[in-house]
Coordinates of C-alpha atoms in Angstrom, one line a residue:
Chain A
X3 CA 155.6 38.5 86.8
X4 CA 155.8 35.2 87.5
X5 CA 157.3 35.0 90.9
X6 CA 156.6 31.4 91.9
X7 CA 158.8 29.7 88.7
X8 CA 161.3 32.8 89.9
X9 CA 162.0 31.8 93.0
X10 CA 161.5 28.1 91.8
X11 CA 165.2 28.9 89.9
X12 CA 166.9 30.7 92.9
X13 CA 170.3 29.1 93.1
X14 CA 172.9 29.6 95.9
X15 CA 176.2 29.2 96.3
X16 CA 176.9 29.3 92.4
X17 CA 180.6 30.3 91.2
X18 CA 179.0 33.6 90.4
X19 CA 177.9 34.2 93.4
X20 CA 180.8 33.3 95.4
X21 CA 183.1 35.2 92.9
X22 CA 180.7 37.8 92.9
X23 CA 181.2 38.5 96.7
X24 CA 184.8 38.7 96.5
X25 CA 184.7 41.4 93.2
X26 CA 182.7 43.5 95.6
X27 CA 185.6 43.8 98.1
X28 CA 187.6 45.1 95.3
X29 CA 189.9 48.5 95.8
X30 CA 189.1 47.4 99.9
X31 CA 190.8 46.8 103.1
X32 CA 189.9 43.3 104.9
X33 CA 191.1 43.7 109.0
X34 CA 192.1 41.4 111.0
X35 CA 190.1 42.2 114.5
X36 CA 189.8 39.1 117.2
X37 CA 187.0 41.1 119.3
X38 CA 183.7 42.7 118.5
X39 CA 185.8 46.1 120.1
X40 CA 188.0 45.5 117.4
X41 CA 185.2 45.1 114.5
X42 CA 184.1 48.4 115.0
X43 CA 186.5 50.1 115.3
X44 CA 188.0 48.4 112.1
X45 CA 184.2 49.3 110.1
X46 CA 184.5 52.8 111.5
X47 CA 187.9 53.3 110.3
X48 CA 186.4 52.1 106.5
X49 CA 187.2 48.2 106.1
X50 CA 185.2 46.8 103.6
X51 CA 185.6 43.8 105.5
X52 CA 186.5 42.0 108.5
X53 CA 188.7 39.0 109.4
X54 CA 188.0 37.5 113.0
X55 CA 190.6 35.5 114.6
X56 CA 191.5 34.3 117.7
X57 CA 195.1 36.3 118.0
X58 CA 196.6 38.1 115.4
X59 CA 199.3 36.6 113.8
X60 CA 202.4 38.5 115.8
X61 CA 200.8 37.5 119.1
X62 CA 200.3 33.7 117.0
X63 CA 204.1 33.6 116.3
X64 CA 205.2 35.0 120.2
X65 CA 202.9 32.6 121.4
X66 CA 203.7 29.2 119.9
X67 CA 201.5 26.0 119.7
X68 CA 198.9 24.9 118.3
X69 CA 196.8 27.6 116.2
X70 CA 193.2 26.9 115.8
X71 CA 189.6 28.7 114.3
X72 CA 188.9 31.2 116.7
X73 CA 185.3 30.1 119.0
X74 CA 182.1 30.7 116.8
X75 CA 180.3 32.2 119.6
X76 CA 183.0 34.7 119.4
X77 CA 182.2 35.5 115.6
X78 CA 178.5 36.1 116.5
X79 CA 179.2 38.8 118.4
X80 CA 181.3 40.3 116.0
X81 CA 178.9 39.8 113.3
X82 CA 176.1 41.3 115.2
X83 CA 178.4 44.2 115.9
X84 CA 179.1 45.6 112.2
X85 CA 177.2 45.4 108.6
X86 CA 179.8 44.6 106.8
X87 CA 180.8 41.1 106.2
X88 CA 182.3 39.1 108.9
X89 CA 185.1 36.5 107.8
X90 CA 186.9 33.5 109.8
X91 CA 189.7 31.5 109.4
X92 CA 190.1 27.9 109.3
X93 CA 193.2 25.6 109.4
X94 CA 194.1 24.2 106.1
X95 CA 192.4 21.0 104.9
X96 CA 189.9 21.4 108.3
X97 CA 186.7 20.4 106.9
X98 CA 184.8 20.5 110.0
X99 CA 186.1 23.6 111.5
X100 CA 185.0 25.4 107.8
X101 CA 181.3 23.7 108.1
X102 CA 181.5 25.4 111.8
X103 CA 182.3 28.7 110.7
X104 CA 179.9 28.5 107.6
X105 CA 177.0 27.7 110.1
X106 CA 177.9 30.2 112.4
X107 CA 177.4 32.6 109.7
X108 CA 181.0 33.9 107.9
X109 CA 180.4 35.5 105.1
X110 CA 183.9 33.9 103.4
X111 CA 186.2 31.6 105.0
X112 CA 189.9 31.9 104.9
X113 CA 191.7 28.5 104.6
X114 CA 195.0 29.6 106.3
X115 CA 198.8 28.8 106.6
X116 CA 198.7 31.0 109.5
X117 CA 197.0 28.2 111.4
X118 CA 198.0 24.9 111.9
X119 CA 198.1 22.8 108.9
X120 CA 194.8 20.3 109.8
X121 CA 195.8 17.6 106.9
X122 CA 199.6 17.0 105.3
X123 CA 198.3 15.9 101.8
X124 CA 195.0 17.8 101.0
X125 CA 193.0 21.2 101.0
X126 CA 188.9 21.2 102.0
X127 CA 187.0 20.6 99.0
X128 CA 185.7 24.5 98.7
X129 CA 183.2 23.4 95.5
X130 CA 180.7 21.8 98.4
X131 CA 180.3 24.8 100.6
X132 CA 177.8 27.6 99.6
X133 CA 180.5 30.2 101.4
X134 CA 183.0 31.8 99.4
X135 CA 186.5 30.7 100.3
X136 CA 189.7 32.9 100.3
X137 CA 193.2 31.2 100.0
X138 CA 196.9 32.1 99.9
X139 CA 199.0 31.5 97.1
X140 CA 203.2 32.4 96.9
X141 CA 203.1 31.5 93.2
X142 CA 200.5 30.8 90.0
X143 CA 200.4 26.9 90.4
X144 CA 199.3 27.5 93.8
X145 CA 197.1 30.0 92.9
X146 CA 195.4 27.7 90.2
X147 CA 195.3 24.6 92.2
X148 CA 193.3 26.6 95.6
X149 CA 191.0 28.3 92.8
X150 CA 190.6 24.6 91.4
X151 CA 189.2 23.3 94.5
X152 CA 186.7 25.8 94.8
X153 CA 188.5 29.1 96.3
X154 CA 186.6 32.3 95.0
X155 CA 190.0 34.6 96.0
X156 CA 193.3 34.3 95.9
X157 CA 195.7 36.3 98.2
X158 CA 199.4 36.5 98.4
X159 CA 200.8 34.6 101.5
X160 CA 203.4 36.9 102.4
X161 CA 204.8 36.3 105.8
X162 CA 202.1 37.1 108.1
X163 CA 202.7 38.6 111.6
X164 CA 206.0 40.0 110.4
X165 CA 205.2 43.7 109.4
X166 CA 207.7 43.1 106.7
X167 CA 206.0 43.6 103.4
X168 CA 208.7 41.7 101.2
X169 CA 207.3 38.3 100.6
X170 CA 204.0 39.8 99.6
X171 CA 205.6 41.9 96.9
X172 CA 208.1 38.5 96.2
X173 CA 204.7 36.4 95.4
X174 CA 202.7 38.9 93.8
X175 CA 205.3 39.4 91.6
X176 CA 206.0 35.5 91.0
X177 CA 202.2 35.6 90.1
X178 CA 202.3 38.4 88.0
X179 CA 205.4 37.3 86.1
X180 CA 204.2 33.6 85.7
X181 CA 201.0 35.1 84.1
X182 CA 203.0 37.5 81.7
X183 CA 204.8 34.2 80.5
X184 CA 201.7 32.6 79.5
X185 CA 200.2 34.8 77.5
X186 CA 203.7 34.8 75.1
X187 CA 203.3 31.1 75.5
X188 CA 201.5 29.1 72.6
X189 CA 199.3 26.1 73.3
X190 CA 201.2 23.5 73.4
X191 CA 203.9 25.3 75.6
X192 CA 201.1 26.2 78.4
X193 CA 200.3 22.7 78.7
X194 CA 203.5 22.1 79.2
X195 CA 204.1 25.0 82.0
X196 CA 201.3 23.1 83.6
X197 CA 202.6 20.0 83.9
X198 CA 205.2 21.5 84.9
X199 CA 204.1 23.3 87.8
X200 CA 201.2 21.0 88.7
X201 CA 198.6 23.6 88.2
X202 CA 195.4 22.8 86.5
X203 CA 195.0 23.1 82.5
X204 CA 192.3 24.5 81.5
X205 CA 192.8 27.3 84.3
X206 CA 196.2 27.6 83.1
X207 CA 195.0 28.1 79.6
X208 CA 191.8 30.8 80.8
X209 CA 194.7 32.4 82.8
X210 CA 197.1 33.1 80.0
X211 CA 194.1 34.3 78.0
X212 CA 192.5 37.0 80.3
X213 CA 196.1 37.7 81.5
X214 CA 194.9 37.4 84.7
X215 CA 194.2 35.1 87.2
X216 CA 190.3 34.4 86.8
X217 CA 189.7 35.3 90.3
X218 CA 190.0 38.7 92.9
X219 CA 193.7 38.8 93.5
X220 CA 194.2 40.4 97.2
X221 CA 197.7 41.3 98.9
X222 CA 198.4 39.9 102.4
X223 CA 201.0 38.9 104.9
X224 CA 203.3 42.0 106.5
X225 CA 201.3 44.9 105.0
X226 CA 202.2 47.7 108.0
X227 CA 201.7 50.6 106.5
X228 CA 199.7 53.1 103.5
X229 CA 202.7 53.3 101.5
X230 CA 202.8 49.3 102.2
X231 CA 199.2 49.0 100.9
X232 CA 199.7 51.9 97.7
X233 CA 203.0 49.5 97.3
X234 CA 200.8 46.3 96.7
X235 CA 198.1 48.0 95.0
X236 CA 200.9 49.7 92.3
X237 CA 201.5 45.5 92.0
X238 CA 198.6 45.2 90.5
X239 CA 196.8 43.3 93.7
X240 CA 192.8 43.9 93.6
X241 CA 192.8 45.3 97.4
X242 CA 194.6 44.9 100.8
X243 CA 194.4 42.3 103.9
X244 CA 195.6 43.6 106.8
X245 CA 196.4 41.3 110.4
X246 CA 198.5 42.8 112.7
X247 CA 199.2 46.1 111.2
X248 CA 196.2 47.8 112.1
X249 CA 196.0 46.5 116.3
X250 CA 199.8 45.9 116.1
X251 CA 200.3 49.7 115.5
X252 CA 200.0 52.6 117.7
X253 CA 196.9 54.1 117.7
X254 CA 194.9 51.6 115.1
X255 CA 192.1 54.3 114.0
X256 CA 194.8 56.3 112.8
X257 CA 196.6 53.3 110.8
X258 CA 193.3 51.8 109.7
X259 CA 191.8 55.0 108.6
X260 CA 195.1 56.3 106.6
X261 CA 195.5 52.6 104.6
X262 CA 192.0 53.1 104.0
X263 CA 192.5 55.8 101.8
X264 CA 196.1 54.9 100.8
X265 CA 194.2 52.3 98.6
X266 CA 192.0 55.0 96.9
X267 CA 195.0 57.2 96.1
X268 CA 198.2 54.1 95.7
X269 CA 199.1 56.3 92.6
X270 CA 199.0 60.1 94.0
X271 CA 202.3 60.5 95.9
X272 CA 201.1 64.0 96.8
X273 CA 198.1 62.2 98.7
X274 CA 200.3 59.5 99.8
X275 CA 202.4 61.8 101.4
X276 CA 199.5 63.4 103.7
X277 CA 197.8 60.3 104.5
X278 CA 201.1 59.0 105.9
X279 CA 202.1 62.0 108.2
X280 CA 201.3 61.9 111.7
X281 CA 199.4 58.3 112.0
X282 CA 201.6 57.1 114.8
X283 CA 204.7 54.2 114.9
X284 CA 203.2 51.2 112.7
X285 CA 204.1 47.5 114.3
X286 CA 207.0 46.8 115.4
X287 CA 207.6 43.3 113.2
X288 CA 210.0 41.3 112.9
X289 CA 212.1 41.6 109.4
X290 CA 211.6 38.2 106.8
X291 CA 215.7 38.2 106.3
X292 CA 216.5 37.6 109.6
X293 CA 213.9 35.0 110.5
X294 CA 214.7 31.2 110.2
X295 CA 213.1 28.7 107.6
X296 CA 211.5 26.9 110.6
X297 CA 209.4 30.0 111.9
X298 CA 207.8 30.8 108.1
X299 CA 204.3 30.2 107.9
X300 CA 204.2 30.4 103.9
X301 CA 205.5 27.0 103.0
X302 CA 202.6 25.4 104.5
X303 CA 199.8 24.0 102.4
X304 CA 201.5 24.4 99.0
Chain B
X26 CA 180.1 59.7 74.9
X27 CA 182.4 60.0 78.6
X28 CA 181.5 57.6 81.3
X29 CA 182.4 57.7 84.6
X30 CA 182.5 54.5 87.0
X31 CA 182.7 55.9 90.7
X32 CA 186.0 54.2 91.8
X33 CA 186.6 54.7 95.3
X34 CA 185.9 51.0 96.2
X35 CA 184.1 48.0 94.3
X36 CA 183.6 45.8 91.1
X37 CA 184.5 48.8 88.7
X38 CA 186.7 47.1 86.1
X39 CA 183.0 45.3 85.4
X40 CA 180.8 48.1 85.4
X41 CA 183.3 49.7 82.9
X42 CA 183.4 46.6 80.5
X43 CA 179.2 47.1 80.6
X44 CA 179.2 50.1 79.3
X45 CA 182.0 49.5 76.8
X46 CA 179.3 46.6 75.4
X47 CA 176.2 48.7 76.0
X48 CA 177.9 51.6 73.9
X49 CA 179.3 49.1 71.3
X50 CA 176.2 47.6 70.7
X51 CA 175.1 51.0 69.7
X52 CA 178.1 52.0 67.8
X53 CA 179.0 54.8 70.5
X54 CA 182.5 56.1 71.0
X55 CA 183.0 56.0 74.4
X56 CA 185.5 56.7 77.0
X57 CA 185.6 55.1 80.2
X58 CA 186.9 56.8 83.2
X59 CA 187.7 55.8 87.2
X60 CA 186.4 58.8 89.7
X61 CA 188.5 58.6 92.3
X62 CA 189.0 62.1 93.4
X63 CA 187.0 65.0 92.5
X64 CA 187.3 67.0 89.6
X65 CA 186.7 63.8 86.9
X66 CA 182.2 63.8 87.3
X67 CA 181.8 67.1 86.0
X68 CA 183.5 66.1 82.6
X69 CA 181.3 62.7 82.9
X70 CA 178.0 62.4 80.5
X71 CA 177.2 60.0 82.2
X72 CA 178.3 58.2 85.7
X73 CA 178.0 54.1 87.4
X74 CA 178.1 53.6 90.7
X75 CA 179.3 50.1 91.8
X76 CA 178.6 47.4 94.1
X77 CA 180.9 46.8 97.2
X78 CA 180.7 48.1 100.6
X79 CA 178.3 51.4 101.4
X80 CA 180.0 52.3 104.6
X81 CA 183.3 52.5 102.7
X82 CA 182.0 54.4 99.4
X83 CA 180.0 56.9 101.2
X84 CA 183.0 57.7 103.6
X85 CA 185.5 58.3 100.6
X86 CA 182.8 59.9 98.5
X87 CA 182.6 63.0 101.7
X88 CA 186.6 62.9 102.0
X89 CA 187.5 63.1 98.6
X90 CA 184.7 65.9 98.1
X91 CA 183.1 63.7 95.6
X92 CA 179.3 63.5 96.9
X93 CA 178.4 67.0 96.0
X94 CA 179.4 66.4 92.1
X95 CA 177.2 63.6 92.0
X96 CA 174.9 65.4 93.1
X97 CA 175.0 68.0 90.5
X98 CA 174.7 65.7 88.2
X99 CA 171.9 64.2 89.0
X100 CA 170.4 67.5 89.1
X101 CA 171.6 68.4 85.9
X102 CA 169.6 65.3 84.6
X103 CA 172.1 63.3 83.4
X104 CA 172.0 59.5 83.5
X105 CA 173.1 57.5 86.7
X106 CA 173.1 53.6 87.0
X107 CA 174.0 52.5 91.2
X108 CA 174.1 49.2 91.7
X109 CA 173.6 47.2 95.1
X110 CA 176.2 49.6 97.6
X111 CA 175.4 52.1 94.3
X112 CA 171.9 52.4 95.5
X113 CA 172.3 52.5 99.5
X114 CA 174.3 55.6 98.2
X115 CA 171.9 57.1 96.2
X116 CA 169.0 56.5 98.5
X117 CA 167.4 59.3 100.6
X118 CA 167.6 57.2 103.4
X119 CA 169.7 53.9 104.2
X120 CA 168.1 54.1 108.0
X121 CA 171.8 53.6 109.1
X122 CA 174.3 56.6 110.3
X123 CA 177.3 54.6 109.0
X124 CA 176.3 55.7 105.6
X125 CA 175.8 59.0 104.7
X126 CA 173.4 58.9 101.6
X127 CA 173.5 61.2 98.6
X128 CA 169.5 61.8 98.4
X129 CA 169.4 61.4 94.8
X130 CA 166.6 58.9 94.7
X131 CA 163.9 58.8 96.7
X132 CA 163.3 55.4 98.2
X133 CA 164.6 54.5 101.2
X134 CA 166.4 51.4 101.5
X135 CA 167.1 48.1 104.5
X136 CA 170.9 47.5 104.2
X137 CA 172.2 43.2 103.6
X138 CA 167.5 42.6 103.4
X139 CA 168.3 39.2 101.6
X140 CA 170.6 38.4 104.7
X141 CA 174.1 37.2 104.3
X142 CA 176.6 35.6 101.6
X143 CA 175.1 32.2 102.3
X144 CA 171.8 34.2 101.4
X145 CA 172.7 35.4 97.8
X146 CA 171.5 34.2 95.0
X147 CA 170.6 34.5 91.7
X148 CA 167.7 34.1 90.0
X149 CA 165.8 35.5 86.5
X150 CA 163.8 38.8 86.9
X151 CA 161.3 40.1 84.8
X152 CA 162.2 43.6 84.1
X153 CA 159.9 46.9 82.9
X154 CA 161.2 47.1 79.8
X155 CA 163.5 44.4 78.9
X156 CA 161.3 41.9 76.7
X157 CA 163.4 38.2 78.3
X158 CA 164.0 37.8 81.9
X159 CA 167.2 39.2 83.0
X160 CA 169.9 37.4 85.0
X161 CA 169.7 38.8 88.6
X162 CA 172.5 38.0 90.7
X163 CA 171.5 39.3 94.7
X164 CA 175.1 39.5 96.9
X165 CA 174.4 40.6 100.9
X166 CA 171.8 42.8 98.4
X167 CA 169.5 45.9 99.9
X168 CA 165.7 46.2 99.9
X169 CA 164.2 49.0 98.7
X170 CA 161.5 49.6 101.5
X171 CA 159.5 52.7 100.9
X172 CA 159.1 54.5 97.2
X173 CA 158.9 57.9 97.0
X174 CA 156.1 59.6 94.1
X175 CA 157.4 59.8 90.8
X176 CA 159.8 56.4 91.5
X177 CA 158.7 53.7 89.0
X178 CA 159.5 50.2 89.8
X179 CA 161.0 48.0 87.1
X180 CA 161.4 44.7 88.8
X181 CA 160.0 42.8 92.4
X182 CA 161.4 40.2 93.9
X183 CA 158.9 38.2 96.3
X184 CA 156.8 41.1 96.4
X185 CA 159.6 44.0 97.1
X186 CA 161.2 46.4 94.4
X187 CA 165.0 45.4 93.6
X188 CA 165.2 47.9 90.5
X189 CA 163.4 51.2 90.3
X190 CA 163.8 54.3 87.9
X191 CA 163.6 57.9 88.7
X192 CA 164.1 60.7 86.0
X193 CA 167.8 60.0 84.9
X194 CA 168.6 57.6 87.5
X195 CA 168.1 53.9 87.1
X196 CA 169.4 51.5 90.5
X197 CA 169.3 48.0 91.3
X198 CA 169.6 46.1 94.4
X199 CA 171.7 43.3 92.1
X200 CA 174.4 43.5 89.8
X201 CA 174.1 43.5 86.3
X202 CA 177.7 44.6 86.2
X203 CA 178.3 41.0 86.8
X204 CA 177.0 39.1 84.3
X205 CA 177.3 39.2 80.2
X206 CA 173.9 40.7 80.0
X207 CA 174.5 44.6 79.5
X208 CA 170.5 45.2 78.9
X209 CA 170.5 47.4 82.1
X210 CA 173.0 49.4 80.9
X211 CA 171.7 50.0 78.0
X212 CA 168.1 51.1 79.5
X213 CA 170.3 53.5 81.5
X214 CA 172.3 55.1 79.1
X215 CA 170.6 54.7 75.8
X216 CA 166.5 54.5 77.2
X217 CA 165.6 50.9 75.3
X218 CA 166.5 47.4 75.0
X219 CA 169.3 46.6 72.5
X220 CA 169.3 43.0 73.2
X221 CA 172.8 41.5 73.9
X222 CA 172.1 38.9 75.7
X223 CA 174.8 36.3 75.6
X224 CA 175.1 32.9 77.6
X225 CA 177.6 32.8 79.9
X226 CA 179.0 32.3 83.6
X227 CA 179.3 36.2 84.1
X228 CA 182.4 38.6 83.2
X229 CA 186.0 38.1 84.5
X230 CA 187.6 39.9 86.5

């Protein structure tokens, strides 16, 4: 074995590996904890992974102002608390706040409308950080143009904070449809559907062949509930994030514990139906129809 | 031939297009099947167990009742390929009570060793068996520690084992699920190289 030319060709922060990460979260549930408390109870109820933030996004929305990354000091102890990974969020097109929470040690960044949009016109260059970034998408020219600039998952917007599952299944099913399209599309008519929706070509193309989108495809944004999370997995979504549903609800072990398995079993209404009995009252949330276009969080960074 | 990818949590869909090619390239019928409650690994000739997250597998592996069937057929001597989380599972010992291991390979094993995401890698590996280097691709990967008699160790990387073989039981501490390369499969479930090595940037999802 030749072990010095071996580690000679190590190489980090590849496409692979930054993919790679994100295909091992698949058939998981990503929550949303803002203390180390939080993390562990969030790893004992069976996340695959959590998402540190400063405030959840209900208490974001009651709150008001400006939303930033949560303090890295914070995000140590939350990664010293559990073994599996530790994410953070970072406001869209926020460069340094994403170097921050690289070097603090995240093991995948989320560039997120539920923060404060950092730049009007552009998203952080993802390609030039060795940390796999996550990114929401309502629709498959979104989707393409985040995994363009680097993003190694794509996850529905949804309307985060709301507890209303509706927009999730609205842009997961925009995605899905878009992608059915361009597979009964011939060449000349995807490049077309591309210029049309400003979404990159070739991805367009590599989309419409695998008739998927070439990256982990999570749901987020209002998922409350199991029969939310068995809802987006029957979508077709790879796995579940979760903000204030777990925290939001009424006894979070409970909540956590049952979407855990809700993902395992999404087709077994017979499970389904035990995993939801007696978990508690899920957040209270606010419902998408009623809310005005001025409080949405999903038409930032498009 | 029936294979069964353990399917509680995890790349799966990649495992199963592995052994698809592996079989293929051996012109074996097989059938490809997700475990996700109990009742499906007693049918299985042979079983994968993904990458992901430990703490999460080995918790729906007890609920679901599925721990004790893999068990079984291990004991039965029938072949088993774990892969990164695959092989915390298998291991006699994970030194960690957030993972209850299966004991189906005796090593014992140091959870996330290599450190964290900004810590994986890949790199070739020369591998017992396999004639070219293969593609090893290390994510938050374990360490296998201690070895227990009658392990053999396939590959090293900077002097500690990352793929060892035990009867019927072959496990890796990176994914071979993950790239084109299905040689590891094939040394699992048909006992020699059957080269079908491709270039590429690694499978799809």
């Amino acid at each position: 074995m030749t072990e010095e030319t071996d580690l000679e060709e190590l190489k980090r922060g590849t496409d692979l590996v930054k993919r790679g990460f994100a295909r091992m979260q698949k058939g998981g549930v990503i929550m949303d904890v803002v203390s180390r408390e939080q993390a562990r109870i969030a790893e004992d109820a069976g996340a695959v992974a959590v998402m540190h933030l400063e405030s959840v996004p209900a208490d974001i929305r009651k709150r008001g102002g400006v939303a930033r990354m949560a303090d890295p000091g914070k995000l140590e102890t939350v990664i010293d608390e559990v073994s599996i990974p530790a994410m953070g969020k970072c406001r869209i097109g926020h460069t340094a706040e994403a170097q921050i929470l690289e070097a603090a040690g995240a093991d995948m960044l989320d560039e997120s409308e539920v923060l404060t949009t950092a730049d009007e016109r552009y998203h952080i260059d993802k390609r030039e950080f060795t940390a796999p970034f996550v990114c929401g998408a309502r629709n498959l020219g979104e989707a393409l143009r985040r995994i363009d600039e680097g993003a190694a998952m794509i996850r529905t917007k949804g309307e985060a904070g709301t507890g209303d599952v509706n927009q999730a299944v609205t842009h997961q099913r925009s995605i899905q449809r878009s992608i059915r399209k361009l597979s009964g599309m011939n060449y000349e008519e995807r490049d077309e559907w591309a210029r049309e929706h400003e979404a990159p070509r070739e991805l367009v193309h590599e989309t419409a062949d695998m008739g998927r989108l070439p990256v982990v495809n999570f749901a987020a944004g209002g998922i409350a509930t199991p029969a939310d999370a068995a809802l987006m997995m029957q979508h077709g979504c790879d796995g579940i994030f979760v903000g204030s549903g777990i925290f939001g609800a009424e006894d979070p072990s409970k909540m956590g514990e049952a979407i855990v398995q809700a993902v395992n079993n999404y087709d077994d209404p017979e499970t389904l139906t035990e995993i939801a009995k007696g978990i508690g009252a899920g957040m209270k949330g606010q419902a998408n129809e009623t809310m005005p276009e001025e409080e949405k969080l999903q038409g930032r960074g498009v | 031939m029936k294979a069964g990818v353990i399917a509680v949590q995890g790349d799966v869909s990649e495992h199963a297009d592995a052994v698809r090619r592996a079989a293929a390239s051996h012109g074996v019928d097989v059938a490809v099947v997700e475990v996700r409650d109990a009742g499906v690994v007693p049918g299985c000739d042979v079983l994968l167990m993904p990458g992901g997250e430990s703490t999460t597998i080995s918790r729906l592996l007890r609920e679901e009742g599925i721990d004790e069937e893999i068990r079984n057929h291990v004991a039965a001597d029938k072949p088993l390929l774990a892969t990164c989380a695959g092989l915390i599972v298998a291991s006699r010992d994970a030194k960690d009570d957030r993972v209850s291991t299966l004991d189906v390979l005796d090593v014992s094993v140091d959870r996330n060793a290599f450190g964290r995401q900004a810590d994986s890698f890949e790199a070739p590996l020369d591998v017992t068996g396999l004639d070219e280097p293969f593609p090893g691709v290390f994510i938050r990967s374990p360490v296998i520690d201690e070895v227990g008699e009658g392990v053999e160790v396939l590959a090293q990387w900077d002097g500690d084992p990352v793929a060892v073989k035990q009867g019927s039981v072959i496990a890796t501490s990176f994914h071979p699920e993950l790239t084109p390369d299905s040689r590891i499969h094939d040394l699992t479930f048909f006992g020699q190289e059957h080269a079908s090595t491709q270039d590429g940037e690694g499978v799809e999802a």
